CSV table of C-alpha atoms in Angstrom, one decimal:
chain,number,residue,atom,x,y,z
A,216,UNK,CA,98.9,118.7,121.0
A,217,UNK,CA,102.7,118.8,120.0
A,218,UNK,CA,105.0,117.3,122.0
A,219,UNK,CA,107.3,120.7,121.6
A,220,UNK,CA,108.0,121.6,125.1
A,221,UNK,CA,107.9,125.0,124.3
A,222,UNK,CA,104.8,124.9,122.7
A,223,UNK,CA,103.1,123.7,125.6
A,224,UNK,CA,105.1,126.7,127.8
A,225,UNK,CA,103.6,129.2,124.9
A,226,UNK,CA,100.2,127.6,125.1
A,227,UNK,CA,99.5,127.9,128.6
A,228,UNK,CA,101.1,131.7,128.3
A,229,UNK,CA,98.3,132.7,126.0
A,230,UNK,CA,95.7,131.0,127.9
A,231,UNK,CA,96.9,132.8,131.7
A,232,UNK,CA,96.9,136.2,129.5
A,233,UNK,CA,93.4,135.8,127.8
A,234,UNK,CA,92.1,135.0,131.7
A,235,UNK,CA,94.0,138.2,132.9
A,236,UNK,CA,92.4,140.3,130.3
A,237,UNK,CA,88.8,140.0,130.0
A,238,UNK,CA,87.6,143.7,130.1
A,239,UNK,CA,91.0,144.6,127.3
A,240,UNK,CA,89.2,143.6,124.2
A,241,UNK,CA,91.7,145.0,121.6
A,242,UNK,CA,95.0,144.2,123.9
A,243,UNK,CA,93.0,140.5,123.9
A,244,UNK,CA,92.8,140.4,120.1
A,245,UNK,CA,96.2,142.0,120.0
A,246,UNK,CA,97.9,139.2,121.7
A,247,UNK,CA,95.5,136.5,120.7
A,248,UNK,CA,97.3,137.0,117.2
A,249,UNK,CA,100.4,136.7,118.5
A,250,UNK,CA,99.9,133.6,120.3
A,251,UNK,CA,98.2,132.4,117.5
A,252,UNK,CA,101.6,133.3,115.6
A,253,UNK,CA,104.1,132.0,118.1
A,254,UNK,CA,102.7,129.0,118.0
A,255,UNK,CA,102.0,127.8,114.7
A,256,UNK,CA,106.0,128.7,114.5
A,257,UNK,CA,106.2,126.4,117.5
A,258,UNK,CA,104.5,123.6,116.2
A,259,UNK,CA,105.7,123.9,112.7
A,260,UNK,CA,102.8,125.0,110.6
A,261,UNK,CA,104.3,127.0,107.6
A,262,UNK,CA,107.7,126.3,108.4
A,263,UNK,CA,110.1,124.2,110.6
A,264,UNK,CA,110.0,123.8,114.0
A,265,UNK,CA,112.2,126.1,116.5
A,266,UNK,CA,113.0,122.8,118.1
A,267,UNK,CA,115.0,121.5,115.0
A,268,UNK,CA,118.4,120.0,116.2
A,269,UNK,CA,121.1,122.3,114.8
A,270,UNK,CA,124.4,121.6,114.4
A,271,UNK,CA,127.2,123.5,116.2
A,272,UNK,CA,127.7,125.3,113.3
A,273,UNK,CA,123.8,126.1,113.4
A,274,UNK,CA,123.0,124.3,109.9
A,275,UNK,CA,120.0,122.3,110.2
A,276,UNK,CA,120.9,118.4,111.4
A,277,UNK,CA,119.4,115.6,109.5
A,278,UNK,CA,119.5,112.3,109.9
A,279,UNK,CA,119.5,109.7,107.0
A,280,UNK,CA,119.7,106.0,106.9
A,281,UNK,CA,121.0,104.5,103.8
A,282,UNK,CA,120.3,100.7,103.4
A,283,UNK,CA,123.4,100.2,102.6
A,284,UNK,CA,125.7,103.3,101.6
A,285,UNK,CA,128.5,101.8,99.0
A,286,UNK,CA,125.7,100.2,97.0
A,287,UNK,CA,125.8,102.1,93.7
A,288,UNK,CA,122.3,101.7,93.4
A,289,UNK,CA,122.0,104.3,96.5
A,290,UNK,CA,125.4,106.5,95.2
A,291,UNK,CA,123.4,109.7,95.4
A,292,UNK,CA,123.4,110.4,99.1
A,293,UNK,CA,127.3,109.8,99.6
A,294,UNK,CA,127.8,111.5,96.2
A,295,UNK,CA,125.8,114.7,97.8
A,296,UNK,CA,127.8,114.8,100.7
A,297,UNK,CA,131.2,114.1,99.0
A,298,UNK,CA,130.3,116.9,96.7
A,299,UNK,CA,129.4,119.6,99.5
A,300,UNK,CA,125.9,120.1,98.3
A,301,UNK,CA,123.8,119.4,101.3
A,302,UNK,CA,126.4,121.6,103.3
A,303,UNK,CA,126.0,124.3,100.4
A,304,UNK,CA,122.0,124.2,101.0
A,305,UNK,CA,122.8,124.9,105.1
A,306,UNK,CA,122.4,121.6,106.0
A,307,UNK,CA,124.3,119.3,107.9
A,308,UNK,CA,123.2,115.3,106.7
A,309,UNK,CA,124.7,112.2,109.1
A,310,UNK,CA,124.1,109.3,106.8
A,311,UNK,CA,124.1,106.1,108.2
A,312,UNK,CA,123.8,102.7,106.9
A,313,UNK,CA,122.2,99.5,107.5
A,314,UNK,CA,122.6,96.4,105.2
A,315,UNK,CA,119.3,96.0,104.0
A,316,UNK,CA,116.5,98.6,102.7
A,317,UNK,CA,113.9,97.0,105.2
A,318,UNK,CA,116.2,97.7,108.3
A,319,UNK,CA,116.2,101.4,106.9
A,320,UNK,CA,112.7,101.4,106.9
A,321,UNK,CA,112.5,100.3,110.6
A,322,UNK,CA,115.2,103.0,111.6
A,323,UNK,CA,112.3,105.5,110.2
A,324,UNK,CA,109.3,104.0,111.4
A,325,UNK,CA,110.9,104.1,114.8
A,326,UNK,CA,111.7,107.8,115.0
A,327,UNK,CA,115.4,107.5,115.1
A,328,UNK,CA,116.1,109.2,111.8
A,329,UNK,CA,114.6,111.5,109.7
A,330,UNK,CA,114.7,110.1,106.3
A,331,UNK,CA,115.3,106.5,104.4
A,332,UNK,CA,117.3,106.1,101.5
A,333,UNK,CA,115.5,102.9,100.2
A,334,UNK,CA,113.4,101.5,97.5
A,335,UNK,CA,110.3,102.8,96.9
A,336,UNK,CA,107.9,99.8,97.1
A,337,UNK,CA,108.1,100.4,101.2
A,338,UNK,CA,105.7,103.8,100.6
A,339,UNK,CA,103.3,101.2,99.3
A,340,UNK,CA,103.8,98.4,101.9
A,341,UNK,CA,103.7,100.7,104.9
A,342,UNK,CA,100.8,102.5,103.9
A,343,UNK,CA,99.1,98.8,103.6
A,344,UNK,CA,100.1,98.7,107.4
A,345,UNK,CA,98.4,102.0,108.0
A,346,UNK,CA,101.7,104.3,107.7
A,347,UNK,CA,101.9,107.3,106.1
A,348,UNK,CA,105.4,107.8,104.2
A,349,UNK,CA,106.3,109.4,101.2
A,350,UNK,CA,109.3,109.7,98.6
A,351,UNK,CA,110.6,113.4,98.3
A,352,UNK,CA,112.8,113.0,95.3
A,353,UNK,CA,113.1,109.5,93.1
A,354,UNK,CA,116.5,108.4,92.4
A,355,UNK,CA,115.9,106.2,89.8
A,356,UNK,CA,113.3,104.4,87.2
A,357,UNK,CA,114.7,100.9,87.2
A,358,UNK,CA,115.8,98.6,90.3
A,359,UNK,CA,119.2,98.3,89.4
A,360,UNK,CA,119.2,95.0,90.8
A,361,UNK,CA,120.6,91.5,89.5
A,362,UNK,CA,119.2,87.7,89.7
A,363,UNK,CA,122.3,86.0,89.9
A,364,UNK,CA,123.0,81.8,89.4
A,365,UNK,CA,126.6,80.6,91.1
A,366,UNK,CA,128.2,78.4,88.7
A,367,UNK,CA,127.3,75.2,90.4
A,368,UNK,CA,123.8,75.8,89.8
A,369,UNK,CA,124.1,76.9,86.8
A,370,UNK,CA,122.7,73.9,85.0
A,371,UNK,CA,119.6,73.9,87.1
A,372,UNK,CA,118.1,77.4,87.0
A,373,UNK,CA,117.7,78.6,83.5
A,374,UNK,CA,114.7,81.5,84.5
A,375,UNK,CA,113.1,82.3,87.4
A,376,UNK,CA,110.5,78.7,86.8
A,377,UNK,CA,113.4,76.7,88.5
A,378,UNK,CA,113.3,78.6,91.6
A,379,UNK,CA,111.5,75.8,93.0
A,380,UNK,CA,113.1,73.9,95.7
A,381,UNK,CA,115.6,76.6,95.7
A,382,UNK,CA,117.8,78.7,98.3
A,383,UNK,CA,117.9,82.0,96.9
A,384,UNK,CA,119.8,85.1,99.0
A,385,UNK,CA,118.0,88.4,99.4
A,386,UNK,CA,119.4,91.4,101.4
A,387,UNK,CA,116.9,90.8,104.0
A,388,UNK,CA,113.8,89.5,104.6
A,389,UNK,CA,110.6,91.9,104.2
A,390,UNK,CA,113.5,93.8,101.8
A,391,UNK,CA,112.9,95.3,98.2
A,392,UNK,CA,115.4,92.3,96.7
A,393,UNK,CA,112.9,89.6,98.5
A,394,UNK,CA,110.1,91.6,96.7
A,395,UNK,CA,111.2,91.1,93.6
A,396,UNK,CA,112.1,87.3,93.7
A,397,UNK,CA,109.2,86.7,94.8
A,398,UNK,CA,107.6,88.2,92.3
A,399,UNK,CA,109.7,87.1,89.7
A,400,UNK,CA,108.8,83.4,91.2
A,401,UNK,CA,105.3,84.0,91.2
A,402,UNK,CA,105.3,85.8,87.7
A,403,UNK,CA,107.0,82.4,86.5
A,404,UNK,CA,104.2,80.3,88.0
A,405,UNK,CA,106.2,79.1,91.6
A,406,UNK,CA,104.8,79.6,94.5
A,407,UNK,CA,106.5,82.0,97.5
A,408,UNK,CA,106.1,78.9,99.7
A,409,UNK,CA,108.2,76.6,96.9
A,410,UNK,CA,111.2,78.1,97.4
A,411,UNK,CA,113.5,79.8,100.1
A,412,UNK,CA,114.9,83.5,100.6
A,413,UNK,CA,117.7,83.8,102.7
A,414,UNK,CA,118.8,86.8,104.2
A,415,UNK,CA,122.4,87.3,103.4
A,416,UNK,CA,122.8,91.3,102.7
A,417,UNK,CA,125.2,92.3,100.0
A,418,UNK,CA,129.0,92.8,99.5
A,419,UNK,CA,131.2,89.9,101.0
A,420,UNK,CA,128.6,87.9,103.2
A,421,UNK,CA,126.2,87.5,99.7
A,422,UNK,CA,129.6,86.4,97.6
A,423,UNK,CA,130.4,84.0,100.9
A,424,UNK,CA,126.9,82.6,100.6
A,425,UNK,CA,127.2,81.9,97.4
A,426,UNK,CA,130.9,80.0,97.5
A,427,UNK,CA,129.4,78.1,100.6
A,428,UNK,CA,126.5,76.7,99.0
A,429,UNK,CA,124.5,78.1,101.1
A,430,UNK,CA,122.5,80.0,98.2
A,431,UNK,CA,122.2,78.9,94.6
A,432,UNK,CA,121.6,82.2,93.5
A,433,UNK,CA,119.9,85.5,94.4
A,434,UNK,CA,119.3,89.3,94.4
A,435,UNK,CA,121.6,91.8,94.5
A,436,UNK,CA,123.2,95.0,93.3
A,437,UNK,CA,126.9,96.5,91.8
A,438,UNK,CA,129.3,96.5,93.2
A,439,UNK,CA,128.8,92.7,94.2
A,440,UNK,CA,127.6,91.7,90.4
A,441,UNK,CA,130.5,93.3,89.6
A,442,UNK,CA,132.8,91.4,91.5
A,443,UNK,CA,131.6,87.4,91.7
A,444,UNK,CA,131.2,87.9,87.8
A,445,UNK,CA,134.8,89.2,88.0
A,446,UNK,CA,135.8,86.7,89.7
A,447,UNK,CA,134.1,83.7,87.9
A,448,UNK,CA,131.5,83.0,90.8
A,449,UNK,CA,128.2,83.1,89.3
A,450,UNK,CA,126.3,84.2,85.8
A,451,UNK,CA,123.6,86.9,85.5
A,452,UNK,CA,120.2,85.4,84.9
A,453,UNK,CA,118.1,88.7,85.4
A,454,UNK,CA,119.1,92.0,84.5
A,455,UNK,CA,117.5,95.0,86.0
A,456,UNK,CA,120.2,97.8,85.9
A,457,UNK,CA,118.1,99.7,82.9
A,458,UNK,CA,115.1,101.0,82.3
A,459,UNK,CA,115.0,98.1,79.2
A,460,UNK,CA,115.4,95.6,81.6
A,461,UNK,CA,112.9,96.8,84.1
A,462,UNK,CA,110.9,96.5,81.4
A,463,UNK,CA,111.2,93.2,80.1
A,464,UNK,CA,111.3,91.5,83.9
A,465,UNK,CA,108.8,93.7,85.4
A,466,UNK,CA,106.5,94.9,82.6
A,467,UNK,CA,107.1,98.9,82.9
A,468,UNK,CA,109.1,101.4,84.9
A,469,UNK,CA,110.1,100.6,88.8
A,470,UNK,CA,111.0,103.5,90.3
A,471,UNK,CA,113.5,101.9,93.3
A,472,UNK,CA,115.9,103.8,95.3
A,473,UNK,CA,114.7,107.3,96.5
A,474,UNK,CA,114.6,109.1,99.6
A,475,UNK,CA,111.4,109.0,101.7
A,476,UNK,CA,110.0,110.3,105.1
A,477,UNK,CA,107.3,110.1,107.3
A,478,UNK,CA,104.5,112.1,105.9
A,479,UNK,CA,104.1,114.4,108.8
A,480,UNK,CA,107.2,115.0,109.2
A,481,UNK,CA,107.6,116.4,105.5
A,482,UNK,CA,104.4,118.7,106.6
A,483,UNK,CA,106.2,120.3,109.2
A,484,UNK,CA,109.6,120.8,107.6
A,485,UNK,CA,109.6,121.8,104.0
A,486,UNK,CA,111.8,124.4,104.1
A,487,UNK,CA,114.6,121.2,105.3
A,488,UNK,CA,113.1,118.8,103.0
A,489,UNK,CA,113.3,121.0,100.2
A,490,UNK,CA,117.2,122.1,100.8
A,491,UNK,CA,117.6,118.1,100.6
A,492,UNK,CA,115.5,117.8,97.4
A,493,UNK,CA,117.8,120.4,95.9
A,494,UNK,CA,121.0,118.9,97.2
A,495,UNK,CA,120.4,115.2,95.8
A,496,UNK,CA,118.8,117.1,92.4
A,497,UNK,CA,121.9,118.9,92.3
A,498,UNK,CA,123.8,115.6,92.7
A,499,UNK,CA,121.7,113.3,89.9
A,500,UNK,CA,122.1,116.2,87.5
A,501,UNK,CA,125.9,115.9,88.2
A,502,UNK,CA,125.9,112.7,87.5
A,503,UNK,CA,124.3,113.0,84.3
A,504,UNK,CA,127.0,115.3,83.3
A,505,UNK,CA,130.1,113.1,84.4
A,506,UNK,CA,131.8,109.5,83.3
A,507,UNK,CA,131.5,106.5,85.9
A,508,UNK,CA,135.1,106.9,86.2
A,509,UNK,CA,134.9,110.6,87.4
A,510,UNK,CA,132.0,109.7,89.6
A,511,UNK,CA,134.1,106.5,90.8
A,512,UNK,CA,137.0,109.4,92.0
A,513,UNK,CA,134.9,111.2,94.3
A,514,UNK,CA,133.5,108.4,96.0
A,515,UNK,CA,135.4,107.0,99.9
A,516,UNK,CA,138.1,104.9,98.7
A,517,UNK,CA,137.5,101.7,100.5
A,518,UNK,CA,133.8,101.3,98.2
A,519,UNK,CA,136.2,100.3,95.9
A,520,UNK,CA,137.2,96.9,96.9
A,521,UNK,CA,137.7,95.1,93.9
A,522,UNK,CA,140.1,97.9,93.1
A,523,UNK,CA,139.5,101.0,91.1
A,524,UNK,CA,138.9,99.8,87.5
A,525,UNK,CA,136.4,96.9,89.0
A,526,UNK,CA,134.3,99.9,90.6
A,527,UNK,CA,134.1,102.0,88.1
A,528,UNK,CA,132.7,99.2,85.8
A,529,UNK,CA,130.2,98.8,88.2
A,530,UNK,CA,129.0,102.1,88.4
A,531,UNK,CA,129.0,102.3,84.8
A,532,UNK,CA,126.9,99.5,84.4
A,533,UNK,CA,124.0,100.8,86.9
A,534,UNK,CA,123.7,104.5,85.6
A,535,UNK,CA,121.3,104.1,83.2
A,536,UNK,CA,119.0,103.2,86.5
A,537,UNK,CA,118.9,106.8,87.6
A,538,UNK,CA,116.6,109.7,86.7
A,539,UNK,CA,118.2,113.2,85.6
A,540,UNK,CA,115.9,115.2,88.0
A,541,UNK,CA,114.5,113.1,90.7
A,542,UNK,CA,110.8,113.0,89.1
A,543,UNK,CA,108.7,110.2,89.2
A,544,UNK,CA,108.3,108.2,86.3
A,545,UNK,CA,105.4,108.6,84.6
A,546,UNK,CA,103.4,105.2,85.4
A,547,UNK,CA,106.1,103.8,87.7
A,548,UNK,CA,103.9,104.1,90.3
A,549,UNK,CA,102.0,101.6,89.0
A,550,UNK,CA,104.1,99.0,88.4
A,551,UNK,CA,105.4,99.2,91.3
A,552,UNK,CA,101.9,98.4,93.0
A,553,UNK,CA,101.0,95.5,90.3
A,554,UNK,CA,104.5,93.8,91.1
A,555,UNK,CA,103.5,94.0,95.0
A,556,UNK,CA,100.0,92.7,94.8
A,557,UNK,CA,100.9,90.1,92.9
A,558,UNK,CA,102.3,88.0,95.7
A,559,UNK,CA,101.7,90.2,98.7
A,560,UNK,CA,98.9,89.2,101.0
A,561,UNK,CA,98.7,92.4,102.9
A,562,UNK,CA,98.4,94.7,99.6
A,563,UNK,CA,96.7,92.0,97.2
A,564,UNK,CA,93.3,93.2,98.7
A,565,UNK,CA,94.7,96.7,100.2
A,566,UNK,CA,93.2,99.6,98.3
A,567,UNK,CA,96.3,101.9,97.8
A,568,UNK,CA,95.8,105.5,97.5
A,569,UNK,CA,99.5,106.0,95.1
A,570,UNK,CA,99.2,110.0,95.5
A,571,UNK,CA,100.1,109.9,99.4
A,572,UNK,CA,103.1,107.5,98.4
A,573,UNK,CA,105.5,110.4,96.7
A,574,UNK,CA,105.1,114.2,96.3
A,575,UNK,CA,106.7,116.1,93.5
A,576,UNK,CA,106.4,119.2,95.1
A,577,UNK,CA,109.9,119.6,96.5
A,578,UNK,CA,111.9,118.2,92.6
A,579,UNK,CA,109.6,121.0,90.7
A,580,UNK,CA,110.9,123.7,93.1
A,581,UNK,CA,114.3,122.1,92.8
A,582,UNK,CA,116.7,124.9,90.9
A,583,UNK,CA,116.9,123.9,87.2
A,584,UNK,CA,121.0,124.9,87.1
């Protein structure tokens, strides 16, 4: 039974009634419909739930954690609510941020928000641990991430076969960026256990890692490529801000960053889930439509750290990562499973069922203008 309060109050209404009215067969029926009625409204069958949280402006409140909100790889959700559109489509979004896609994960997984901005790989690993999640609307059809090399090490890793021995920094462990470099290891014939991941996030504790020593290289994301290459720390050894380099790393399309929920709880809500969908559609056709530098302009000034110029470069150069109408790639999907199992214990043996992993029922219904 749902844990609706009023539900439960509407439940036992209908139940007193029937037990009042034995001999009133039609008034029975009558009301049996209408209990039947209130409380599929109640529970959220065919619609969402009376017991939403509304703002105090009565839009409908959603909360969304970003793992990590000035990476340009997850623009879109900041872009949306710079641009008005979730406001526009009645809602009112809180994003919040954590530094790594995993910890966005958790922040679902608990309960305390209502939708993950994160890569899409997770849908696969959590399923494997018996969760049911699902991307609502893909961002992109690349990762739009970067295998860096600091200088010093420059000499020593030449492709992903050096690895070995190595520290390498990752956003976090159990995150998207330790996903691929472990795959990229493995794909390269080294062993996860040959080599180290360090979790160092992104932004100024990744660039610190790498000065330090600490690291030899890693995984990251613009607008921290953009700024050690600016500033002479490291080289880029991997490349996977385009579709072409997703390609040529990963063998295909890998849809990453996308916004994904807890399969039930799209069930219950579509009429909120699909005023997001249209909101971040909106927002990805936008883009489509306008230079880095305009995009750059609407963004919170202080995700511009390496000054304007520096940030618009690095929105530039991770564009061609997004889609133009939030649609899964055809066969992305799949890649993204082959990548996982081939390193993966928990999936390697998993049989995954792909369809429960995204939906494109909410991007189809998306308006076209």
């Amino acid at each position: 039974m749902p844990s609706n309060p009023n539900f439960r109050t509407a439940a036992a209404s209908c139940r007193r009634s029937a037990i009042r009215n034995p001999r009133h067969a039609p008034s029975a029926v009558l009301a049996g419909g209408l209990c039947v009625a209130l409380l599929m409204t109640l529970s959220g069958c065919g619609g969402d739930s009376a017991s939403d949280a509304k703002s105090a402006s009565g839009q409908a409140k959603v909360k969304v954690m970003v793992g990590g909100l000035d990476k340009v790889i997850y623009l879109p959700a900041m872009l949306t609510q710079r641009l008005g559109y979730f406001k526009a489509e009645g809602l009112d979004v809180e994003l919040l941020t954590e530094p790594a896609g995993v910890q966005a994960e958790t922040a679902l997984i608990s309960g305390d928000v209502q939708g993950a901005v994160g890569f899409y790989d997770h849908t696969l690993d959590l399923q494997a641990k018996g969760k049911k999640v699902e991307s609502v609307v893909q961002f992109s059809h690349a990762p739009g991430e970067v295998e860096v090399v600091a200088n010093q090490a420059a000499g020593s890793i030449g492709s992903p076969k050096d690895f070995k021995g190595k520290k390498l920094g990752v956003t976090g462990l159990g995150s998207s960026t330790d996903f691929l470099t472990k795959y990229l290891a493995v794909r390269d014939g080294v062993k996860t256990s040959e080599f180290t991941p360090v979790a160092v996030g992104a932004g100024q504790t990744f660039i610190a890692a790498l000065k330090q020593g600490s690291i030899q290289g890693g995984m990251t994301t613009d607008p921290t490529v953009a700024t050690l290459v600016d500033q002479k720390l490291g080289k880029v050894l991997i490349d996977m801000r385009t579709p072409e380099g997703s390609q040529q790393a990963l063998g295909g399309p890998y849809p990453s960053s996308s916004l994904y929920m807890n399969t039930q709880w799209v069930n219950g809500h579509k009429q909120t889930v699909q005023k997001l969908v249209n909101a971040l559609v909106k927002t990805l056709r936008w883009m489509s439509a306008h230079s880095a530098e305009e995009i750059a302009a609407r963004m919170p000034a202080d995700y511009a750290q390496g000054g304007k110029a520096l940030y618009a470069q690095s929105i530039k150069s991770t564009l061609p990562m997004f889609t133009k109408d939030g649609v899964m790639p055809e066969n992305g999907p799949e890649t993204v499973e082959r990548v996982l199992k081939a390193f993966n214990p928990n999936l390697k043996s998993a049989k995954v069922d792909l369809s429960g992993t995204f939906t494109t029922e909410f991007v189809k219904k998306a308006p076209q203008s």
